[in-house]
Coordinates of C-alpha atoms and ligand atoms in Angstrom, one line a residue:
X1 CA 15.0 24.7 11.0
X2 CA 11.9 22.5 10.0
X3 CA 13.4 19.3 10.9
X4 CA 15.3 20.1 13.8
X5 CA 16.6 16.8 15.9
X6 CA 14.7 14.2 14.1
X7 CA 15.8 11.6 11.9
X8 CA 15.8 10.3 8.5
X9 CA 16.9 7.3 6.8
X10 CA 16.9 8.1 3.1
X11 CA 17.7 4.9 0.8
X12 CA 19.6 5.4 -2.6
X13 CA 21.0 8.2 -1.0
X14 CA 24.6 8.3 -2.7
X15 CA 23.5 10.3 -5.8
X16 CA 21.1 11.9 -7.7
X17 CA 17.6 12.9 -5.9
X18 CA 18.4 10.7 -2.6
X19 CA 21.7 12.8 -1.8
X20 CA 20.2 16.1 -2.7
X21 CA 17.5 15.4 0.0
X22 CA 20.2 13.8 2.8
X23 CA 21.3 18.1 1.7
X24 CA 18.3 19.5 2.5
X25 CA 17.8 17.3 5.5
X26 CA 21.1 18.0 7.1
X27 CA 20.6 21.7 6.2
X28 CA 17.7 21.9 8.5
X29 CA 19.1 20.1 11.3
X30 CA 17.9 16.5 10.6
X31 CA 20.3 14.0 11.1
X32 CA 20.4 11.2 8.0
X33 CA 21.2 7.8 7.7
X34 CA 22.0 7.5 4.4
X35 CA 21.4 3.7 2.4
X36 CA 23.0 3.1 -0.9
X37 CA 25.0 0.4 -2.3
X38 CA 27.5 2.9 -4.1
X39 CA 30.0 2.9 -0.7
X40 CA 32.6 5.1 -2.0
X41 CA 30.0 8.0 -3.2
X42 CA 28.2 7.2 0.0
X43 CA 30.9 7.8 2.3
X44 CA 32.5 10.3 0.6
X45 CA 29.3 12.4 0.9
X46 CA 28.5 11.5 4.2
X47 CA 31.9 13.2 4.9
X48 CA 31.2 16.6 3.2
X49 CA 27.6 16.4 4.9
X50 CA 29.6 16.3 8.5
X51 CA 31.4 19.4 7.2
X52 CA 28.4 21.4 7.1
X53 CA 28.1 21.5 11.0
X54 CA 24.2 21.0 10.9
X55 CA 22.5 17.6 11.1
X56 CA 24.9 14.5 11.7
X57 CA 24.7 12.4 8.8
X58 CA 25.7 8.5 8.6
X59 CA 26.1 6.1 6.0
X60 CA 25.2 2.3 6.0
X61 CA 26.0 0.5 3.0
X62 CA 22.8 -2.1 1.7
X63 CA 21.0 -3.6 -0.9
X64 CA 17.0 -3.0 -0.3
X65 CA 16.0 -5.5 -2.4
X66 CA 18.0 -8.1 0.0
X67 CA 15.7 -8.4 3.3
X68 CA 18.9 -9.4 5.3
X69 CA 20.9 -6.4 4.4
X70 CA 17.9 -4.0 5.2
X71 CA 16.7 -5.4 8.7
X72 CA 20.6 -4.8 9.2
X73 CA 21.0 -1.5 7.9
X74 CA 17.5 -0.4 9.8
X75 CA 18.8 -1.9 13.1
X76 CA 22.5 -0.2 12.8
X77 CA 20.5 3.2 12.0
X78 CA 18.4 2.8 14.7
X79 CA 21.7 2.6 17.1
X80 CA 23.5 4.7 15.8
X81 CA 20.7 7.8 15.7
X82 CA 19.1 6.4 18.8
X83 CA 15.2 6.9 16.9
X84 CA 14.2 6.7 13.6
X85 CA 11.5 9.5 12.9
X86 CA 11.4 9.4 8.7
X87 CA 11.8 6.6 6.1
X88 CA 12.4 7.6 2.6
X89 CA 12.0 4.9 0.4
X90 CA 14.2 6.6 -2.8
X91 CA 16.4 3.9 -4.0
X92 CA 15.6 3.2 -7.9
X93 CA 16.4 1.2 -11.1
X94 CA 15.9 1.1 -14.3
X95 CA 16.0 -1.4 -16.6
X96 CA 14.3 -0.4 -20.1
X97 CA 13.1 -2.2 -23.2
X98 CA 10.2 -2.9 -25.4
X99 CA 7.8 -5.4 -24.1
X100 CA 8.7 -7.7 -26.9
X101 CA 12.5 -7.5 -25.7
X102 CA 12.3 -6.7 -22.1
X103 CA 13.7 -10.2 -20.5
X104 CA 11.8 -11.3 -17.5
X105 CA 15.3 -11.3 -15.8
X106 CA 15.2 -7.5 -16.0
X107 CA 11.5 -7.1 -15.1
X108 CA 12.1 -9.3 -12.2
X109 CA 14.9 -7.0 -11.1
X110 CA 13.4 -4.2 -11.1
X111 CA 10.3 -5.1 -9.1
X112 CA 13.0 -6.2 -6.8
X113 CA 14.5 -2.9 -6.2
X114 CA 11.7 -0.8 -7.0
X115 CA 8.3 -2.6 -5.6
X116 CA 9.8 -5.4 -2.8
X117 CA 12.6 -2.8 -1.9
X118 CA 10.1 -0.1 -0.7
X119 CA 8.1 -2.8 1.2
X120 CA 11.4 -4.4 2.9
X121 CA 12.3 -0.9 4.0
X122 CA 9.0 -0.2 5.4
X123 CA 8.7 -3.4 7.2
X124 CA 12.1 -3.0 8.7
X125 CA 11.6 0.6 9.5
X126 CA 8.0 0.4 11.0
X127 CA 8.7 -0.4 14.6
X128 CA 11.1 2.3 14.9
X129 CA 8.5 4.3 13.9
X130 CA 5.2 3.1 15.8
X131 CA 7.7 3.3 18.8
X132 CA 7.8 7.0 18.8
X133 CA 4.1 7.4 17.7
X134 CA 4.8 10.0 14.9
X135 CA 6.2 9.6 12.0
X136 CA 6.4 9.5 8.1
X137 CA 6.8 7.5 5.6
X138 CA 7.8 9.1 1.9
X139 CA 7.3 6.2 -1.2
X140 CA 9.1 7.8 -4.4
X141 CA 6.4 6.5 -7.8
X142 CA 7.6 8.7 -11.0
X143 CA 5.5 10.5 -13.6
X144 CA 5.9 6.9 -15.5
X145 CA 3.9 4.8 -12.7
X146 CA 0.9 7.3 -13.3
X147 CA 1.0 7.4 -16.7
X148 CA 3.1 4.6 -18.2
X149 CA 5.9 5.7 -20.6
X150 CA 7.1 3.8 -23.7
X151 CA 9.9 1.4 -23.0
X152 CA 9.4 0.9 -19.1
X153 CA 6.4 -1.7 -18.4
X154 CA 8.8 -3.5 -15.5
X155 CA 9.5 0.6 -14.0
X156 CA 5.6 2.0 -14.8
X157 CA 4.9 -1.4 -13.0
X158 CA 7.0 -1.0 -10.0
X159 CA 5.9 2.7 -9.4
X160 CA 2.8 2.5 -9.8
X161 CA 2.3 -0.7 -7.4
X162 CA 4.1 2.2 -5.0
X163 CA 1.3 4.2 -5.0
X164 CA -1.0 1.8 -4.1
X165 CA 1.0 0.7 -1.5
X166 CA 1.5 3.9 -0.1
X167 CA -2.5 4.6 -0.2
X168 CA -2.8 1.0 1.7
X169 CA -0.1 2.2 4.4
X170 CA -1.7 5.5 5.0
X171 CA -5.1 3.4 5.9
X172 CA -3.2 1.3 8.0
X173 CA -0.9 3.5 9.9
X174 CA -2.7 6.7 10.1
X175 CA -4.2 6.1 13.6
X176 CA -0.6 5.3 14.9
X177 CA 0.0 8.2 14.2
X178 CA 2.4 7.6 10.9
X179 CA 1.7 9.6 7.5
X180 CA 2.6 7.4 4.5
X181 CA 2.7 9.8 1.1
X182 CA 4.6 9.2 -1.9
X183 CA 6.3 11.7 -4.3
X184 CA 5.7 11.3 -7.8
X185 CA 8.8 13.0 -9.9
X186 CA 9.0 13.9 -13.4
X187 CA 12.1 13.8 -15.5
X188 CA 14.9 15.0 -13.4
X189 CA 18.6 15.6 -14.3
X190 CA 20.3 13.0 -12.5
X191 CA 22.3 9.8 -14.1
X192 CA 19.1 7.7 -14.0
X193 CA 18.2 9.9 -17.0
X194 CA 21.5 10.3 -18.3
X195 CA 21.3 7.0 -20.6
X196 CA 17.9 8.7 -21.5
X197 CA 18.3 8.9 -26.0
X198 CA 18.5 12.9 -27.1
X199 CA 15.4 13.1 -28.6
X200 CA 13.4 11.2 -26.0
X201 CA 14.6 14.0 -23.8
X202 CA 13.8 16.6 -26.1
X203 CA 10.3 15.5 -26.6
X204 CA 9.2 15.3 -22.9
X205 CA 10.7 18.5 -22.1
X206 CA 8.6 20.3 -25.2
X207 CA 5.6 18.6 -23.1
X208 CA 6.6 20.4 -19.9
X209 CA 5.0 23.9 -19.1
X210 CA 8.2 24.9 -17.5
X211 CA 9.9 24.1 -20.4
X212 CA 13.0 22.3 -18.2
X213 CA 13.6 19.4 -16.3
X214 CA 13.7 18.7 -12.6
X215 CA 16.8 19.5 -10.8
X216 CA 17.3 17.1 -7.8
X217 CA 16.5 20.0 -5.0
X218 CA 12.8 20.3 -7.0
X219 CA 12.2 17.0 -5.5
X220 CA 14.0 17.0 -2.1
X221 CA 12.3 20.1 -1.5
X222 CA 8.7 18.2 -2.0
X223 CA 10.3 15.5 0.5
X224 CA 11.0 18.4 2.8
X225 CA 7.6 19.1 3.2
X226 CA 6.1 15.7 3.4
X227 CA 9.0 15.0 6.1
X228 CA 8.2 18.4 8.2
X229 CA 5.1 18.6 10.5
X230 CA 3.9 21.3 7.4
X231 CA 2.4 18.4 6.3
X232 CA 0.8 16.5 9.6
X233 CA -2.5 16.4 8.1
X234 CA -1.4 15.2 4.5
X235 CA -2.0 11.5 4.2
X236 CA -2.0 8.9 1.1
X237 CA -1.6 11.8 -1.5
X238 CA 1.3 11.8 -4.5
X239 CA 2.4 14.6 -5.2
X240 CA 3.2 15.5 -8.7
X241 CA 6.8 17.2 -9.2
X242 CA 6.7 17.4 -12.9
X243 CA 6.3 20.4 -13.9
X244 CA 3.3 19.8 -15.3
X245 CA 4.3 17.5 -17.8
X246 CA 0.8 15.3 -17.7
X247 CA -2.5 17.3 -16.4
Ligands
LIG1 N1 7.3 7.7 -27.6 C1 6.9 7.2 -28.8 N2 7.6 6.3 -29.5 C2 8.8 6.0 -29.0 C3 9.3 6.5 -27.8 C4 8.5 7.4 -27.1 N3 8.8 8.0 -26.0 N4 10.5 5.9 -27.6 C5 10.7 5.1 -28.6 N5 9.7 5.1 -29.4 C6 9.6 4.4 -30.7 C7 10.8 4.7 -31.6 O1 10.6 5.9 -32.3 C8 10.8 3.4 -32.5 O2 9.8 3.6 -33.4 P1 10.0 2.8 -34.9 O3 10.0 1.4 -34.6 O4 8.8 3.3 -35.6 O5 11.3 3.3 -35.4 C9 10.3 2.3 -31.5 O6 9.6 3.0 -30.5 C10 11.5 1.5 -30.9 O7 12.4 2.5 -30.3 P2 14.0 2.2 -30.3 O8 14.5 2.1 -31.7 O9 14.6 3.3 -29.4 O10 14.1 0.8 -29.7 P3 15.2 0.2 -28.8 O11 14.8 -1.2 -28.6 O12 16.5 0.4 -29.4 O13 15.2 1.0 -27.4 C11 14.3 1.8 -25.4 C12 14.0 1.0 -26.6 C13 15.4 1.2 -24.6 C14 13.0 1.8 -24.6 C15 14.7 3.3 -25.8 O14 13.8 3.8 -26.8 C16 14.8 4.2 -24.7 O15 15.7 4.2 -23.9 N6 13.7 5.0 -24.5 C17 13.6 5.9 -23.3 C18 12.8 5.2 -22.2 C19 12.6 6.2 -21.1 O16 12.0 7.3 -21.4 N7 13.1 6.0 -20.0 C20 13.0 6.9 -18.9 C21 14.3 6.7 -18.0 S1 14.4 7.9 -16.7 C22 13.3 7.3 -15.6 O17 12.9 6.2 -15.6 C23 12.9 8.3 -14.5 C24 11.5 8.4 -14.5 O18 10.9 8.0 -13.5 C25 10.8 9.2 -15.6
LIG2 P1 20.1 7.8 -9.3 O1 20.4 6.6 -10.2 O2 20.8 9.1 -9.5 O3 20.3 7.4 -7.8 C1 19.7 6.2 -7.3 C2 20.5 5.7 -6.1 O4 19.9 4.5 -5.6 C3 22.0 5.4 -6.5 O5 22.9 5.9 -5.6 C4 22.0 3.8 -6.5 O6 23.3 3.3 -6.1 C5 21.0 3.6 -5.4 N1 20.4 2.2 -5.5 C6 19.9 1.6 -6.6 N2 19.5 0.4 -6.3 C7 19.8 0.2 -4.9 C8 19.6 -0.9 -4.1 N3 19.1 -2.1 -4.5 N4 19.9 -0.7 -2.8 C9 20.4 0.5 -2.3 N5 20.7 1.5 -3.1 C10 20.3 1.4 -4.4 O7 18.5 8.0 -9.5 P2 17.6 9.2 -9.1 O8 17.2 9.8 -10.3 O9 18.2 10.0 -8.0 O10 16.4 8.4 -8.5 C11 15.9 8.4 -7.2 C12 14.5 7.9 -7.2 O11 13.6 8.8 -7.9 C13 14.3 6.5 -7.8 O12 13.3 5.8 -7.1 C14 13.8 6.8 -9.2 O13 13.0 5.8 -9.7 C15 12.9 8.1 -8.9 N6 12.6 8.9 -10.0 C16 13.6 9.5 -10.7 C17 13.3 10.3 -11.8 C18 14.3 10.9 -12.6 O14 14.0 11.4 -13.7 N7 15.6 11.0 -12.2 C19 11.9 10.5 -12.2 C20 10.9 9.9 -11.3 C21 11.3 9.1 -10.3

């Protein structure tokens, strides 16, 4: 198992691409905190998790976007699991429109969860992490943060201030021994996309190689290895998991 006794605290971990990796995770003996604001999904998976007799898995309902709620979420991990060895920073929104209808409202909001989210978690998380000296920090930008994508200036904003955050981090924290990465997704069938109009879906799949979208395990599988010590001399990279849409 590549993950055997450490653990994780994986945020937006209820559904979609967060839950898919607290699977993975507990499959390989990790045990997971999830985060998640969605209680009843949380716990109810958290339950199922326990039922596969690997990694223990926990859930801690918070909002990352509220500083109060994640220094107490981090700290009740940190109890519970006795260490915290990996931060996932997963939670996401989205709030599309046009620039010429986007509200500042809904570009404030998601910066909130999206930009100052990631960097309450990290804050809250780091001296867990410098404590053990190793660890590994995984930032989640989107194909959109790289290249922009009609409709999402507040989202392409938010993801792409990720990656230079995560570059920053990895500058900072590499000589305590911490590897900060960030994973950089591509359209993936979970219910962020589900609001997602038919033909908008249509026409970034004919511009994907693989000719599909992502599944959620495409992407927990590339938080695997930046999580496992497969990765110990990886540092401030994003890794595309796109299929190739954009090369
Ligand atoms: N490329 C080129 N043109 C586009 C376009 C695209 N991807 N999407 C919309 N347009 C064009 C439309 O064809 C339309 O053109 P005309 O004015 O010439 O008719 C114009 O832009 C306005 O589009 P709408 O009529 O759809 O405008 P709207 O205000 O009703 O809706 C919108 C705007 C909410 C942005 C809607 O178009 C939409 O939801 N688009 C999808 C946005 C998207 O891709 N979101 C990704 C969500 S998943 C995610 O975020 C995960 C991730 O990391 C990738
Ligand atoms: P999802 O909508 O299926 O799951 C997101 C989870 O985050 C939900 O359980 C939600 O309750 C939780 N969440 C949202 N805001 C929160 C907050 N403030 N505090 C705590 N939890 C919160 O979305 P999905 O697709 O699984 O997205 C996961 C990450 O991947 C996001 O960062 C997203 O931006 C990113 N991503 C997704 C892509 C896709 O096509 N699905 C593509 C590229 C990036």
């Amino acid at each position: 198992m590549r993950l055997e006794g450490k653990v994780a605290l994986i945020t937006g971990a209820a559904n979609g691409i967060g839950y898919a990796a607290a699977e993975v995770f507990v499959k390989e003996g990790c045990h997971v905190a999830l985060i998640d604001f969605d209680a009843e999904k949380g716990e109810a998976k958290v339950k199922s998790l326990n039922e596969l007799g690997r990694g223990k898995a926990a859930f801690f309902q918070g909002d990352v976007a509220d500083r109060s709620s994640v220094d107490s979420f981090a700290a009740k991990a940190k109890e519970h699991f006795g260490k915290i060895d990996i931060l996932i920073n997963n939670a996401g929104i989205t709030r599309d429109g046009m620039l010429h209808k986007l509200s500042a409202e809904n570009f404030q909001k998601v910066l909130d969860v999206n930009l100052t989210g990631v960097f309450n978690c990290t804050q809250a998380v780091l001296p867990y992490l410098i404590e053990n000296g190793k660890g590994k920090i995984i930032n989640t930008s989107s194909v959109s943060g790289v290249y922009g994508n009609v409709g999402q200036t507040n989202y392409a904003a938010a993801k792409a201030a990720v990656v230079g955050m995560t570059k920053t981090w990895a500058k900072e924290l590499g000589r305590k021994g911490i590897n900060v990465n960030a994973v950089a997704p591509g359209f993936t069938e979970t219910g962020m996309v589900a609001s997602v109009p038919e033909n908008v879906i249509e026409g970034m799949k004919s511009m994907i190689p693989l000719g599909r979208l992502g599944k959620p395990e495409d992407i927990a599988k590339a938080y695997l290895y930046l999580a496992s010590d497969d990765s110990d001399y990886v540092n401030g990279t994003v890794l595309h998991v796109d299929g190739g849409i954009m090369m």
